[in-house]
Structure formats: structure tokens, C-alpha cells
Amino acid sequence: MKFSAKLTMVFSAIFATICFSVAIKGFMSPGDMTDAVELANAKGFAWFWAFLGGVAVVMGALSWWMACTADEDE
């Protein structure tokens, strides 16, 4: 399966938006948790989704760079 660079940028933007929204919700929601282990797990979950969003942003930027620097012959 072959995706174009523009389609990859769109998918990366959508995936990054979803990941960052889950991460923000994860960072905002554990305000009423009293157990330290559950709080640490919730923050770890949120950081994982933030990491995935960062990877999606890097992949989208890489795809954009490749689309801008590609030769017209390809």
C-alpha cells in the first residue's frame, strides 16, 4: 500500500490531534485521585499519549519536508 506525502500529512495531523486531546484529558482529569499509584499510572498514560502525538508531529513534518524537496520527475 502506497500513500502520498500529502495524505500522510493529513493522517499525521488527525492522529496527532487525537493523541494530544487524550493526553490533555489525562493530565486534567486526575485531580481528585488520592492513591499515589493510580495518580502515577494516570500521568504515565497521559505522557504516553503525548509521546505518540509527538511522533505523529515528527512524521507529518518529515512527510512535509519530503514533499517539498522531492524532484518533479518522481
XYZ file of C-alpha atoms in Angstrom:
74
model
C 0.000 0.000 0.000
C 1.425 3.340 -1.032
C 0.335 6.672 0.457
C 1.103 10.072 -0.996
C 3.027 12.592 1.076
C 0.015 14.892 1.367
C -2.228 12.091 2.589
C 0.407 11.114 5.138
C 0.488 14.700 6.404
C -3.296 14.713 6.804
C -3.313 11.378 8.647
C -0.471 12.553 10.880
C -2.327 15.750 11.761
C -5.515 13.849 12.595
C -3.661 11.267 14.677
C -1.648 13.954 16.498
C -4.830 15.853 17.326
C -6.426 12.719 18.764
C -3.307 11.817 20.749
C -2.851 15.287 22.210
C -6.524 15.524 23.145
C -6.298 12.221 25.027
C -3.093 13.410 26.703
C -4.642 16.716 27.770
C -7.683 14.930 29.139
C -5.367 12.567 31.008
C -3.397 15.438 32.529
C -6.532 17.350 33.560
C -8.667 14.541 34.958
C -6.690 13.014 37.866
C -7.315 15.990 40.146
C -9.468 14.021 42.594
C -7.316 10.887 42.786
C -5.980 10.153 46.251
C -3.983 6.990 45.593
C -0.405 7.800 44.607
C -0.040 4.679 42.445
C -3.180 5.455 40.447
C -2.057 9.055 40.006
C 1.353 7.935 38.738
C -0.301 5.476 36.346
C -2.650 8.170 35.026
C 0.240 10.559 34.421
C 2.219 7.809 32.713
C -0.765 7.109 30.461
C -1.042 10.793 29.581
C 2.710 11.060 28.868
C 2.479 8.002 26.605
C -0.255 9.673 24.525
C 1.735 12.906 24.445
C 4.711 10.911 23.144
C 2.549 9.345 20.426
C 1.324 12.807 19.444
C 4.927 13.999 19.228
C 5.824 11.081 16.985
C 2.867 11.922 14.741
C 4.006 15.550 14.511
C 7.546 14.459 13.584
C 6.226 12.057 10.937
C 3.981 14.776 9.491
C 6.875 17.245 9.403
C 9.118 14.657 7.770
C 6.454 13.931 5.171
C 6.027 17.664 4.511
C 9.787 18.085 4.106
C 9.955 15.135 1.722
C 7.063 16.528 -0.340
C 8.732 19.943 -0.579
C 12.156 18.614 -1.550
C 11.023 15.874 -3.942
C 12.060 16.149 -7.555
C 9.320 16.866 -10.054
C 10.361 13.778 -12.067
C 9.289 11.315 -9.377
